[in-house]
Coordinates of C-alpha atoms and ligand atoms in Angstrom, one line a residue:
M1 CA 14.7 -16.1 25.4
F2 CA 13.6 -19.6 25.6
R3 CA 11.4 -19.0 22.6
S4 CA 14.3 -17.6 20.6
R5 CA 15.1 -20.1 17.7
I6 CA 18.6 -18.6 17.2
F7 CA 19.2 -19.3 20.9
W8 CA 18.3 -22.9 20.7
R9 CA 20.1 -23.1 17.2
L10 CA 23.3 -21.8 18.8
Y11 CA 22.9 -23.7 22.1
T12 CA 22.1 -27.1 20.7
G13 CA 24.9 -26.8 18.1
Y14 CA 27.3 -25.9 21.0
I15 CA 25.9 -28.9 23.0
A16 CA 26.6 -31.2 20.2
V17 CA 30.2 -29.8 19.6
I18 CA 30.9 -30.2 23.5
I19 CA 29.5 -33.7 23.7
I20 CA 31.2 -35.0 20.4
S21 CA 34.6 -33.3 21.5
T22 CA 34.2 -34.6 25.1
V23 CA 33.6 -38.2 23.9
I24 CA 36.5 -38.0 21.4
V25 CA 39.0 -36.6 23.9
G26 CA 37.9 -38.8 26.7
V27 CA 38.3 -42.0 24.5
L28 CA 41.6 -40.8 23.2
I29 CA 42.9 -39.8 26.6
S30 CA 41.8 -43.0 28.3
R31 CA 43.2 -45.0 25.5
Q32 CA 46.5 -43.1 25.9
V33 CA 46.5 -43.7 29.6
A34 CA 45.9 -47.3 29.2
Q35 CA 48.8 -47.6 26.6
N36 CA 51.1 -45.5 28.8
S37 CA 50.3 -47.8 31.9
L38 CA 51.0 -50.9 30.0
Q39 CA 54.3 -49.4 28.7
E40 CA 55.2 -48.5 32.3
I41 CA 54.3 -51.9 33.6
N42 CA 56.3 -53.4 30.7
Y43 CA 59.3 -51.2 31.6
S44 CA 59.0 -51.9 35.2
L45 CA 58.8 -55.8 34.3
A46 CA 62.0 -55.4 32.2
I47 CA 63.9 -53.7 35.0
R48 CA 62.8 -56.3 37.6
S49 CA 63.7 -59.1 35.2
E50 CA 67.2 -57.5 34.8
L51 CA 67.6 -57.4 38.5
L52 CA 66.2 -61.0 38.9
A53 CA 68.6 -62.0 36.3
E54 CA 71.5 -60.9 38.3
I55 CA 70.2 -62.6 41.4
A56 CA 69.4 -66.0 39.6
R57 CA 72.6 -66.0 37.4
P58 CA 74.7 -67.9 40.0
A59 CA 72.0 -70.5 40.7
L60 CA 71.3 -71.1 36.9
L61 CA 75.1 -71.4 36.3
E62 CA 75.3 -74.0 39.0
Y63 CA 72.3 -75.9 37.7
A64 CA 73.8 -75.7 34.2
Q65 CA 76.9 -77.4 35.7
N66 CA 74.6 -80.0 37.2
N67 CA 75.1 -78.7 40.7
P68 CA 71.6 -77.5 41.6
T69 CA 71.2 -75.5 44.9
T70 CA 67.8 -74.4 44.2
V71 CA 66.5 -74.4 47.8
S72 CA 68.2 -71.0 48.9
L73 CA 67.2 -69.4 45.6
Q74 CA 63.6 -70.4 46.2
G75 CA 63.5 -68.6 49.4
I76 CA 65.0 -65.4 48.0
I77 CA 62.6 -65.5 45.0
T78 CA 59.6 -66.0 47.4
E79 CA 60.5 -63.1 49.4
L80 CA 61.4 -60.9 46.6
G81 CA 58.0 -61.7 44.9
E82 CA 56.1 -60.7 47.9
N83 CA 58.1 -57.4 48.3
T84 CA 57.7 -56.5 44.8
G85 CA 54.1 -57.6 44.4
S86 CA 54.9 -59.7 41.3
R87 CA 55.4 -63.3 40.5
L88 CA 59.2 -64.2 39.9
S89 CA 60.1 -67.5 38.1
V90 CA 63.7 -68.8 37.4
I91 CA 63.7 -71.3 34.5
S92 CA 66.6 -73.6 33.4
A93 CA 67.7 -73.8 29.7
D94 CA 65.5 -77.0 29.4
G95 CA 62.4 -75.3 30.8
T96 CA 62.5 -76.8 34.3
V97 CA 61.2 -74.3 36.9
I98 CA 64.0 -73.9 39.5
A99 CA 62.3 -71.3 41.5
D100 CA 58.9 -69.5 41.6
S101 CA 57.8 -66.9 44.0
Q102 CA 54.2 -68.2 44.0
E103 CA 54.3 -72.2 43.5
R104 CA 56.5 -74.9 44.4
P105 CA 58.8 -75.6 41.4
L106 CA 58.3 -79.3 41.9
N107 CA 54.5 -78.9 41.1
M108 CA 55.2 -76.9 38.0
D109 CA 55.3 -78.5 34.6
N110 CA 58.1 -77.8 32.1
H111 CA 58.0 -74.2 30.9
S112 CA 59.9 -74.3 27.7
S113 CA 56.8 -74.2 25.7
R114 CA 55.5 -71.1 27.2
P115 CA 55.3 -68.3 24.6
E116 CA 57.5 -65.8 26.2
V117 CA 60.0 -68.4 26.9
I118 CA 60.0 -69.6 23.3
D119 CA 60.2 -66.0 22.1
A120 CA 63.1 -65.1 24.7
R121 CA 65.0 -68.1 23.6
T122 CA 65.5 -66.6 20.2
K123 CA 65.2 -62.9 20.7
G124 CA 66.8 -62.5 24.1
Y125 CA 63.6 -61.2 25.9
A126 CA 59.9 -61.3 25.4
S127 CA 56.6 -60.2 26.7
A128 CA 53.2 -61.8 26.6
S129 CA 49.8 -61.3 28.2
R130 CA 48.0 -64.7 28.6
Y131 CA 46.1 -66.9 30.8
S132 CA 48.3 -68.6 33.4
D133 CA 47.5 -72.2 33.8
T134 CA 49.4 -72.3 37.0
L135 CA 47.7 -69.5 38.8
N136 CA 44.5 -69.6 36.8
H137 CA 44.2 -65.9 35.9
Q138 CA 45.4 -63.4 33.1
M139 CA 49.0 -62.3 33.6
M140 CA 51.6 -60.1 31.9
Y141 CA 54.9 -61.8 31.5
R142 CA 58.3 -60.7 30.7
A143 CA 61.0 -63.4 30.2
L144 CA 64.7 -62.7 29.9
R145 CA 67.4 -65.2 28.3
L146 CA 70.5 -65.7 30.5
T147 CA 73.8 -66.8 28.8
D148 CA 77.2 -67.7 29.9
N149 CA 80.0 -67.2 27.2
E150 CA 77.1 -67.4 24.7
N151 CA 75.9 -70.6 26.2
L152 CA 72.2 -70.5 27.2
I153 CA 72.0 -71.3 31.0
G154 CA 68.3 -70.3 31.6
F155 CA 65.6 -67.7 31.8
V156 CA 64.1 -65.5 34.3
R157 CA 60.5 -64.5 34.1
V158 CA 58.7 -61.5 35.9
S159 CA 54.9 -61.5 35.8
V160 CA 52.0 -59.3 37.3
P161 CA 48.3 -60.2 37.3
L162 CA 46.5 -58.3 34.6
E163 CA 43.6 -57.8 36.8
A164 CA 45.5 -55.4 38.7
I165 CA 46.6 -53.5 35.7
D166 CA 43.0 -53.3 34.3
E167 CA 41.8 -52.0 37.7
K168 CA 44.4 -49.4 37.5
I169 CA 43.5 -48.4 34.1
G170 CA 39.7 -48.4 35.0
Q171 CA 40.5 -46.0 37.9
L172 CA 42.4 -43.7 35.4
R173 CA 39.4 -43.9 33.0
V174 CA 37.1 -42.8 35.7
I175 CA 39.4 -39.9 36.5
V176 CA 39.6 -39.0 32.9
L177 CA 35.9 -39.2 32.3
F178 CA 35.1 -37.3 35.4
G179 CA 37.5 -34.5 34.3
A180 CA 35.9 -34.7 30.8
G181 CA 32.3 -34.4 32.5
V182 CA 33.2 -31.5 34.6
A183 CA 34.8 -29.9 31.6
A184 CA 31.8 -30.5 29.6
I185 CA 29.4 -29.2 32.1
S186 CA 31.5 -26.0 32.5
A187 CA 31.5 -25.6 28.7
L188 CA 27.8 -26.1 28.5
L189 CA 27.2 -23.5 31.2
L190 CA 29.6 -21.1 29.4
G191 CA 27.8 -22.0 26.1
F192 CA 24.4 -21.1 27.6
Y193 CA 25.7 -17.8 28.8
L194 CA 27.5 -17.0 25.3
A195 CA 24.4 -18.2 23.4
K196 CA 22.0 -16.1 25.6
T197 CA 24.4 -12.9 25.3
F198 CA 24.3 -13.4 21.4
S199 CA 20.7 -14.3 21.0
D200 CA 19.2 -11.8 23.4
P201 CA 20.0 -8.6 21.4
L202 CA 18.8 -10.4 18.3
S203 CA 15.5 -11.4 19.9
K204 CA 15.2 -7.8 21.1
M205 CA 16.0 -6.6 17.4
T206 CA 13.5 -9.0 16.1
E207 CA 10.7 -7.8 18.5
V208 CA 11.5 -4.1 17.7
A209 CA 11.5 -5.0 13.9
K210 CA 8.0 -6.5 14.3
A211 CA 6.6 -3.5 16.2
I212 CA 7.9 -1.3 13.5
S213 CA 6.5 -3.2 10.7
N214 CA 3.3 -3.1 12.6
G215 CA 3.4 0.7 12.4
D216 CA 4.9 1.4 16.0
Y217 CA 7.7 3.6 14.5
E218 CA 8.8 5.1 18.0
Q219 CA 10.3 1.6 19.2
R220 CA 14.1 1.5 19.5
I221 CA 16.7 -1.2 20.6
S222 CA 18.9 -0.3 23.7
I223 CA 22.0 -2.5 23.8
D224 CA 25.0 -1.7 26.1
S225 CA 28.1 -3.3 24.6
N226 CA 30.7 -2.4 22.1
D227 CA 30.6 -5.3 19.9
E228 CA 29.3 -5.8 16.3
I229 CA 25.8 -6.5 17.7
S230 CA 25.9 -3.0 19.2
V231 CA 26.8 -1.4 16.0
L232 CA 24.1 -3.4 14.2
A233 CA 21.5 -2.1 16.8
K234 CA 22.8 1.4 16.4
A235 CA 22.4 1.0 12.7
F236 CA 18.9 -0.4 13.1
N237 CA 17.8 2.5 15.4
R238 CA 19.3 4.8 12.7
M239 CA 17.3 3.0 10.1
A240 CA 14.0 3.2 12.1
R241 CA 14.4 7.0 12.6
N242 CA 15.1 7.5 8.9
S243 CA 12.0 5.3 8.2
V244 CA 10.0 7.5 10.5
V245 CA 11.2 10.6 8.5
R246 CA 10.5 8.7 5.3
M247 CA 7.1 7.5 6.4
T248 CA 6.1 11.0 7.6
R249 CA 7.2 12.5 4.2
I250 CA 5.4 9.8 2.2
T251 CA 2.1 10.1 4.5
T252 CA 2.3 14.0 4.0
D253 CA 2.8 13.6 0.4
H254 CA 0.0 11.1 0.1
N255 CA -2.4 13.1 2.1
R256 CA -1.5 16.3 0.1
L257 CA -2.1 14.3 -3.1
S258 CA -5.5 12.8 -1.8
R259 CA -6.5 16.2 -0.8
I260 CA -5.6 17.7 -4.2
F261 CA -7.4 14.8 -5.9
E262 CA -10.4 15.3 -3.7
G263 CA -10.5 19.0 -4.2
M264 CA -10.3 18.7 -8.1
V265 CA -13.4 19.6 -10.0
E266 CA -12.4 17.1 -12.5
G267 CA -12.8 13.4 -12.0
V268 CA -9.5 11.3 -11.6
I269 CA -9.2 7.7 -11.8
A270 CA -5.8 5.9 -11.5
V271 CA -5.5 2.3 -12.6
D272 CA -2.6 -0.2 -12.4
Q273 CA -1.3 -2.2 -15.5
H274 CA -4.1 -4.8 -15.1
Q275 CA -6.7 -1.9 -15.2
K276 CA -7.6 -2.4 -11.6
I277 CA -8.8 1.0 -10.0
N278 CA -6.0 2.3 -7.5
H279 CA -7.6 5.5 -6.9
I280 CA -10.7 7.3 -7.8
N281 CA -11.9 10.8 -6.4
Q282 CA -15.4 11.9 -5.4
A283 CA -15.8 14.0 -8.5
A284 CA -15.2 10.9 -10.8
A285 CA -17.5 8.7 -8.7
N286 CA -20.3 11.3 -8.9
L287 CA -19.9 11.9 -12.6
L288 CA -20.0 8.0 -13.3
G289 CA -22.6 7.3 -10.5
L290 CA -20.3 5.0 -8.6
S291 CA -19.5 4.2 -5.1
L292 CA -15.8 5.0 -3.9
E293 CA -15.6 1.9 -1.6
D294 CA -17.0 -0.6 -4.2
C295 CA -14.5 0.7 -6.9
L296 CA -11.2 0.3 -5.2
D297 CA -9.2 -2.8 -6.4
R298 CA -11.9 -3.8 -9.0
P299 CA -11.3 -3.8 -12.9
I300 CA -12.4 -0.6 -14.2
W301 CA -14.4 -2.2 -17.1
E302 CA -16.3 -4.1 -14.4
Q303 CA -17.4 -0.7 -12.8
V304 CA -17.5 1.8 -15.6
R305 CA -20.0 1.0 -18.4
A306 CA -19.0 4.1 -20.7
K307 CA -17.4 2.4 -23.5
E308 CA -15.8 5.6 -24.5
I309 CA -13.7 5.7 -21.2
N310 CA -12.6 2.1 -21.6
E311 CA -11.6 2.4 -25.2
S312 CA -9.6 5.6 -24.5
L313 CA -7.9 3.7 -21.5
E314 CA -7.2 0.7 -23.6
R315 CA -5.6 2.8 -26.6
A316 CA -3.5 5.1 -24.2
M317 CA -2.1 1.9 -22.5
E318 CA -1.6 0.1 -25.7
N319 CA 0.2 2.9 -27.5
D320 CA 1.7 4.4 -24.4
C321 CA 0.3 8.0 -25.2
V322 CA -2.3 10.4 -24.3
V323 CA -5.9 9.8 -25.7
K324 CA -8.5 12.4 -25.8
S325 CA -12.2 11.6 -26.4
Q326 CA -15.7 12.7 -25.4
L327 CA -18.6 11.1 -23.7
R328 CA -22.1 12.3 -24.4
Q329 CA -24.9 10.7 -22.7
P330 CA -28.6 11.9 -22.6
S331 CA -29.9 12.4 -19.0
A332 CA -32.9 13.7 -17.1
V333 CA -31.4 17.1 -16.9
G334 CA -30.0 17.5 -20.3
D335 CA -27.1 16.0 -22.2
L336 CA -24.0 14.8 -19.9
V337 CA -20.9 15.8 -21.9
V338 CA -17.6 14.9 -20.4
D339 CA -14.1 15.3 -22.0
I340 CA -12.0 12.2 -21.5
Y341 CA -8.2 12.3 -21.2
A342 CA -6.5 8.9 -20.7
A343 CA -2.7 8.8 -20.3
S344 CA -0.5 5.9 -19.6
L345 CA 1.8 6.0 -16.6
Q346 CA 5.4 4.8 -16.4
D347 CA 7.9 4.3 -13.7
T348 CA 11.4 5.6 -13.5
D349 CA 12.8 2.7 -15.6
Q350 CA 10.0 3.5 -18.4
G351 CA 8.2 0.4 -17.5
P352 CA 4.3 0.8 -17.7
I353 CA 2.7 1.0 -14.3
G354 CA -0.8 1.8 -15.3
A355 CA -2.6 4.9 -16.5
V356 CA -4.6 7.8 -15.3
I357 CA -8.0 9.1 -16.7
V358 CA -9.2 12.8 -16.1
L359 CA -12.9 13.3 -16.6
N360 CA -14.0 16.9 -17.2
D361 CA -17.7 17.5 -17.0
I362 CA -18.3 20.2 -19.7
S363 CA -22.1 19.7 -19.9
E364 CA -22.8 23.2 -18.8
I365 CA -20.2 24.7 -21.2
D366 CA -21.7 22.5 -23.9
R367 CA -25.3 23.7 -23.0
L368 CA -24.3 27.4 -23.0
E369 CA -22.4 27.0 -26.3
R370 CA -25.5 25.4 -27.8
I371 CA -27.6 28.3 -26.5
R372 CA -25.0 30.7 -27.8
R373 CA -25.1 29.1 -31.2
D374 CA -28.8 29.0 -31.3
F375 CA -28.9 32.6 -30.1
V376 CA -26.6 33.7 -32.9
A377 CA -28.6 31.8 -35.5
N378 CA -32.0 33.1 -34.1
A379 CA -30.8 36.8 -33.9
S380 CA -29.4 36.5 -37.4
H381 CA -32.5 35.2 -38.6
E382 CA -34.6 37.7 -36.9
L383 CA -32.6 40.6 -38.2
K384 CA -32.4 39.3 -41.7
T385 CA -36.1 39.3 -42.0
P386 CA -36.6 43.1 -41.6
I387 CA -33.5 43.9 -43.4
T388 CA -34.6 41.9 -46.5
A389 CA -38.0 43.4 -46.4
I390 CA -36.4 47.1 -46.1
R391 CA -33.9 46.1 -48.9
G392 CA -36.7 44.6 -51.1
L393 CA -38.9 47.8 -50.7
T394 CA -36.3 50.3 -51.2
E395 CA -35.0 48.5 -54.3
T396 CA -38.5 48.5 -55.7
I397 CA -38.8 52.2 -55.1
I398 CA -35.6 52.9 -56.6
D399 CA -36.3 50.6 -59.7
D400 CA -39.7 52.0 -60.4
E401 CA -39.3 55.4 -61.1
S402 CA -43.0 55.7 -62.4
M403 CA -44.4 54.6 -59.0
G404 CA -47.3 56.4 -57.9
S405 CA -47.1 58.6 -54.6
G406 CA -49.8 56.5 -53.0
V407 CA -47.9 53.2 -53.5
R408 CA -44.5 54.9 -52.6
N409 CA -46.0 56.2 -49.3
N410 CA -47.3 52.8 -48.6
F411 CA -43.9 51.3 -49.1
V412 CA -42.2 54.0 -47.1
G413 CA -44.7 53.2 -44.3
K414 CA -43.7 49.5 -44.4
I415 CA -39.9 50.4 -44.5
H416 CA -40.5 52.6 -41.4
A417 CA -42.4 49.7 -39.6
Q418 CA -39.6 47.1 -40.6
S419 CA -37.0 49.6 -39.2
M420 CA -38.9 50.1 -36.0
R421 CA -39.0 46.4 -35.7
L422 CA -35.1 46.2 -36.4
S423 CA -34.9 48.9 -33.8
S424 CA -36.9 47.1 -31.0
L425 CA -34.9 43.9 -32.0
V426 CA -31.5 45.6 -31.6
T427 CA -32.9 47.2 -28.2
D428 CA -34.0 43.9 -26.8
L429 CA -30.7 42.1 -28.1
L430 CA -28.6 44.9 -26.3
A431 CA -30.9 44.6 -23.1
I432 CA -30.3 40.8 -23.1
S433 CA -26.5 41.1 -23.8
R434 CA -26.1 43.6 -21.0
L435 CA -28.0 41.5 -18.6
E436 CA -26.3 38.4 -19.4
S437 CA -22.7 39.7 -19.6
G438 CA -23.1 41.1 -16.0
Q439 CA -20.4 43.6 -17.1
D440 CA -23.0 46.5 -16.6
K441 CA -22.2 48.5 -13.6
R442 CA -25.7 48.2 -12.4
T443 CA -26.4 50.6 -9.5
F444 CA -28.9 49.1 -7.2
Q445 CA -30.8 51.5 -5.1
S446 CA -33.9 51.5 -3.0
F447 CA -36.9 53.0 -4.6
D448 CA -40.5 52.9 -4.5
F449 CA -41.5 50.0 -6.6
S450 CA -45.2 50.8 -6.6
A451 CA -44.6 54.3 -8.2
T452 CA -42.7 52.7 -11.0
V453 CA -45.6 50.1 -11.7
R454 CA -48.0 52.9 -11.5
R455 CA -46.2 54.9 -14.1
C456 CA -45.9 51.9 -16.5
V457 CA -49.6 51.2 -16.0
D458 CA -50.4 54.9 -16.8
A459 CA -48.2 54.8 -19.8
C460 CA -50.2 51.7 -21.0
R461 CA -53.5 53.3 -20.9
S462 CA -53.3 54.8 -24.3
S463 CA -52.7 51.5 -26.1
C464 CA -55.5 49.9 -24.0
Q465 CA -57.9 52.6 -25.0
E466 CA -56.9 51.9 -28.8
K467 CA -57.8 48.2 -28.3
Q468 CA -60.7 49.0 -26.1
L469 CA -59.4 47.0 -23.2
I470 CA -60.3 47.7 -19.7
L471 CA -57.1 48.3 -17.6
S472 CA -57.3 47.9 -13.7
Y473 CA -54.7 48.5 -11.2
V474 CA -54.8 47.6 -7.5
S475 CA -52.1 48.1 -5.1
S476 CA -51.5 47.5 -1.4
S477 CA -49.3 50.5 -1.3
D478 CA -52.1 52.8 -1.1
T479 CA -51.5 52.8 2.6
E480 CA -47.7 52.5 2.6
K481 CA -44.7 52.5 0.1
I482 CA -43.2 49.3 -1.4
T483 CA -39.4 49.7 -1.6
V484 CA -37.4 47.5 -3.7
N485 CA -33.4 47.5 -4.0
G486 CA -32.6 47.2 -7.6
D487 CA -32.3 48.9 -10.9
Q488 CA -35.3 51.1 -11.5
Q489 CA -34.9 51.2 -15.3
E490 CA -34.7 47.4 -15.6
L491 CA -37.7 46.8 -13.3
S492 CA -39.6 49.4 -15.4
Q493 CA -38.8 47.5 -18.5
L494 CA -39.9 44.2 -16.8
V495 CA -43.3 45.8 -15.9
D496 CA -43.6 47.3 -19.5
N497 CA -42.8 43.9 -21.2
L498 CA -45.6 42.1 -19.2
L499 CA -48.2 44.9 -19.9
D500 CA -47.0 45.2 -23.6
N501 CA -47.7 41.3 -23.9
A502 CA -50.9 41.4 -22.1
V503 CA -52.2 44.3 -24.4
K504 CA -50.8 42.4 -27.6
Y505 CA -52.3 39.0 -26.8
T506 CA -55.7 40.3 -25.5
P507 CA -58.3 40.7 -28.2
E508 CA -60.5 44.0 -28.3
G509 CA -62.9 44.3 -25.5
G510 CA -60.9 42.3 -23.1
H511 CA -59.3 43.5 -19.8
V512 CA -55.9 43.6 -18.3
D513 CA -55.6 43.7 -14.5
V514 CA -52.5 44.7 -12.7
S515 CA -52.2 44.1 -8.8
L516 CA -49.2 44.9 -6.7
L517 CA -49.1 43.2 -3.2
G518 CA -46.5 43.8 -0.6
E519 CA -46.1 41.1 2.2
K520 CA -43.4 39.9 4.6
G521 CA -40.3 41.1 2.7
W522 CA -41.8 40.3 -0.6
V523 CA -43.7 42.1 -3.3
R524 CA -45.9 40.3 -5.8
L525 CA -46.8 41.8 -9.1
S526 CA -49.6 40.2 -11.0
V527 CA -50.5 40.9 -14.7
V528 CA -53.7 39.1 -15.6
D529 CA -55.3 39.4 -19.0
S530 CA -58.3 37.8 -20.6
G531 CA -56.4 37.2 -23.8
I532 CA -55.7 34.1 -26.0
G533 CA -53.8 32.3 -23.3
I534 CA -50.9 29.8 -23.5
S535 CA -51.3 26.1 -23.8
P536 CA -49.4 24.1 -21.1
Q537 CA -46.9 22.6 -23.5
N538 CA -45.8 26.1 -24.6
Q539 CA -45.7 27.4 -21.1
Q540 CA -42.4 25.4 -20.5
R541 CA -40.7 27.2 -23.3
I542 CA -42.1 30.9 -23.6
F543 CA -39.2 32.2 -21.3
E544 CA -36.5 31.1 -23.9
R545 CA -35.1 33.6 -26.1
F546 CA -36.9 33.9 -29.6
Y547 CA -39.5 31.4 -28.6
R548 CA -42.9 32.4 -29.7
V549 CA -46.1 30.4 -29.8
D550 CA -47.2 31.9 -33.0
K551 CA -44.3 33.5 -34.9
A552 CA -46.5 35.1 -37.6
R553 CA -48.8 36.7 -35.0
S554 CA -46.0 37.8 -32.7
R555 CA -44.3 39.5 -35.9
E556 CA -47.4 41.1 -36.9
L557 CA -47.7 42.6 -33.4
G558 CA -44.2 43.8 -33.4
G559 CA -42.9 41.2 -31.0
T560 CA -39.3 40.1 -31.0
G561 CA -39.5 36.9 -29.0
L562 CA -37.2 38.4 -26.4
G563 CA -39.6 40.1 -23.9
L564 CA -40.2 37.3 -21.5
S565 CA -36.6 36.1 -21.5
I566 CA -35.7 39.7 -20.4
V567 CA -38.4 39.7 -17.7
K568 CA -37.1 36.4 -16.3
N569 CA -33.6 37.5 -16.5
I570 CA -34.3 40.8 -14.6
A571 CA -36.4 39.2 -12.1
E572 CA -33.7 36.6 -11.2
Q573 CA -31.0 39.2 -11.3
H574 CA -33.0 41.1 -8.4
G575 CA -33.2 37.8 -6.5
G576 CA -36.9 37.2 -7.6
S577 CA -38.7 34.9 -9.9
V578 CA -41.5 34.8 -12.5
S579 CA -44.4 32.2 -12.9
L580 CA -47.2 31.8 -15.3
A581 CA -50.8 30.4 -15.0
S582 CA -52.8 30.1 -18.2
D583 CA -54.5 27.9 -20.7
S584 CA -55.4 28.3 -24.4
G585 CA -58.2 30.8 -24.7
S586 CA -58.7 31.6 -21.0
G587 CA -56.1 34.3 -20.5
S588 CA -52.9 34.4 -18.8
T589 CA -51.6 35.4 -15.4
F590 CA -48.0 36.4 -15.0
V591 CA -46.7 36.8 -11.4
V592 CA -43.5 38.4 -10.6
T593 CA -42.1 38.0 -7.1
L594 CA -39.3 40.4 -5.8
P595 CA -37.6 40.7 -2.4
T596 CA -38.3 44.2 -0.8
A597 CA -35.6 46.3 0.6
Ligands
LIG601 P1 -43.0 38.5 -28.2 O1 -42.2 39.7 -28.5 O2 -43.2 37.6 -29.3 O3 -44.2 38.7 -27.3 P2 -42.2 37.3 -25.6 O4 -40.9 36.7 -25.2 O5 -42.7 38.6 -24.9 O6 -42.1 37.5 -27.2 O7 -43.2 36.3 -25.5 C1 -43.1 35.0 -26.1 C2 -44.4 34.5 -26.6 O8 -45.2 34.1 -25.4 C3 -45.1 35.4 -27.4 O9 -44.7 35.2 -28.8 C4 -46.5 34.8 -27.2 O10 -46.7 33.6 -28.1 C5 -46.5 34.3 -25.8 N1 -47.0 35.2 -25.0 C6 -46.4 36.1 -24.1 N2 -47.2 36.8 -23.4 C7 -48.5 36.2 -23.6 C8 -49.8 36.6 -23.1 N3 -50.1 37.6 -22.3 N4 -50.8 36.0 -23.7 C9 -50.6 35.0 -24.6 N5 -49.4 34.7 -25.1 C10 -48.3 35.3 -24.7

């Protein structure tokens, strides 16, 4: 309470008012009291002077008729003066003091020049406060003129010492001041109590408001009164309760929004009107290689180097619209391609409050699209070659009616070879498309993979014999079966493609060695040839569709450029992989690893 400013403001104000009003009232009352006392004394002097006039009248009449008998009057006056506590004087018309209650008249000088006597001579009566030369102190005088048939016969004068009056007034002042002091102390105590009852609830409210502003929303004010402060406290509590509800709602909304942002695959950056980053989600930070903590409250152009993003943001904020652009950056793992959407943000009053940027990483889509385009271009090109050849040969046969049967048969043979090439191309294309579409209802089942490999090797024997190649086959399955869970037809095609290549790219007299080894849940199929081999720079690419080291040779040998990509695809679809070890002129070793059932 003693630290409450409002308490001290109220209380000091109250003290000032009490002190000022006490002083003013005290001064006014003491003045009024003094004035009243003087009036009262004056009134009492007037009455006494009237009475004294009646007593002194006969003596003054006699004195006026030159028959002074002042001795008896002096005695009465002296006694009267003592009894009334005042000084009484009887003065003749010429100013001679006939009798005086405190001094012998003979010792007294002529009083006609006394101010009260001079004034009473003309006005009938007069009062004066002045120093008495006779008694040597301040006195208050009242003089009254006495006449007989309008002839002045003398004056009576009553006086009291002013010291006594001052003493009386002083006593009255002390009483007044004491009363005022008591009233002031009572008022101060009452003021203390009132200021405290007023400031205490306010102090409480201030403390609760501080606690709420520091996040303690459970704080409430308890005030047991029925006045406006209690109404205010109740309103305050209601406000705090509503604040809790609103804060909870805001926090829930904020958390929900944050979770949505964080869960988004797209990168999201929100900036204020000065382009300072307000929010950035993990996806955006990852995409742009930023750290979340370092970015917040920093200008976006300081953190994000991509000019496409900064320019889009600039344009969106400038024109108050949505701007779409694209960022393309080469990286170690291929091109990074990002769709950028920048939109300005406005509050409810249509005022700009910043902007939001959404970053959509379409690198994979872009890569697939490029592969698709290349594939379509390559497939069209590959198909076009045999078609053009067939067309040319058939047109020649049609146009040249005189063509000899030998040439014609040669042409027909070529047409047949091209159509076979066309057929194997279409077969491989269909196989690729079936494998990649994933729509094929492939029925995986457990089967003896070693039997499949043996069948493929057996089927290859005739072509090996044609090229005088030595074909060998070794399998660890001679003692036990090697069971694989998969599509038997596809795995058979995988083995055929590898054997076909080994035979194709191995010159006459060479050898092709096939081995099958089952070990700890895996089976390894190795196809080793002593053929032309593949240089390291080409090894990276031979699993790509339509990639061939030597196009002419491949075509000549009936290759489509799709065989190895089909092998890789089938191996991966079965949870396995394919690898190659080779070098130019020193043969090739293809190893396929598959999980066993
Ligand atoms: P192709 O139908 O042309 O054989 P593949 O996809 O099967 O197409 O093979 C791609 C290329 O890899 C071939 O053109 C060839 O240049 C090279 N290649 C594949 N297998 C071998 C191998 N055993 N020895 C040497 N080169 C090979």
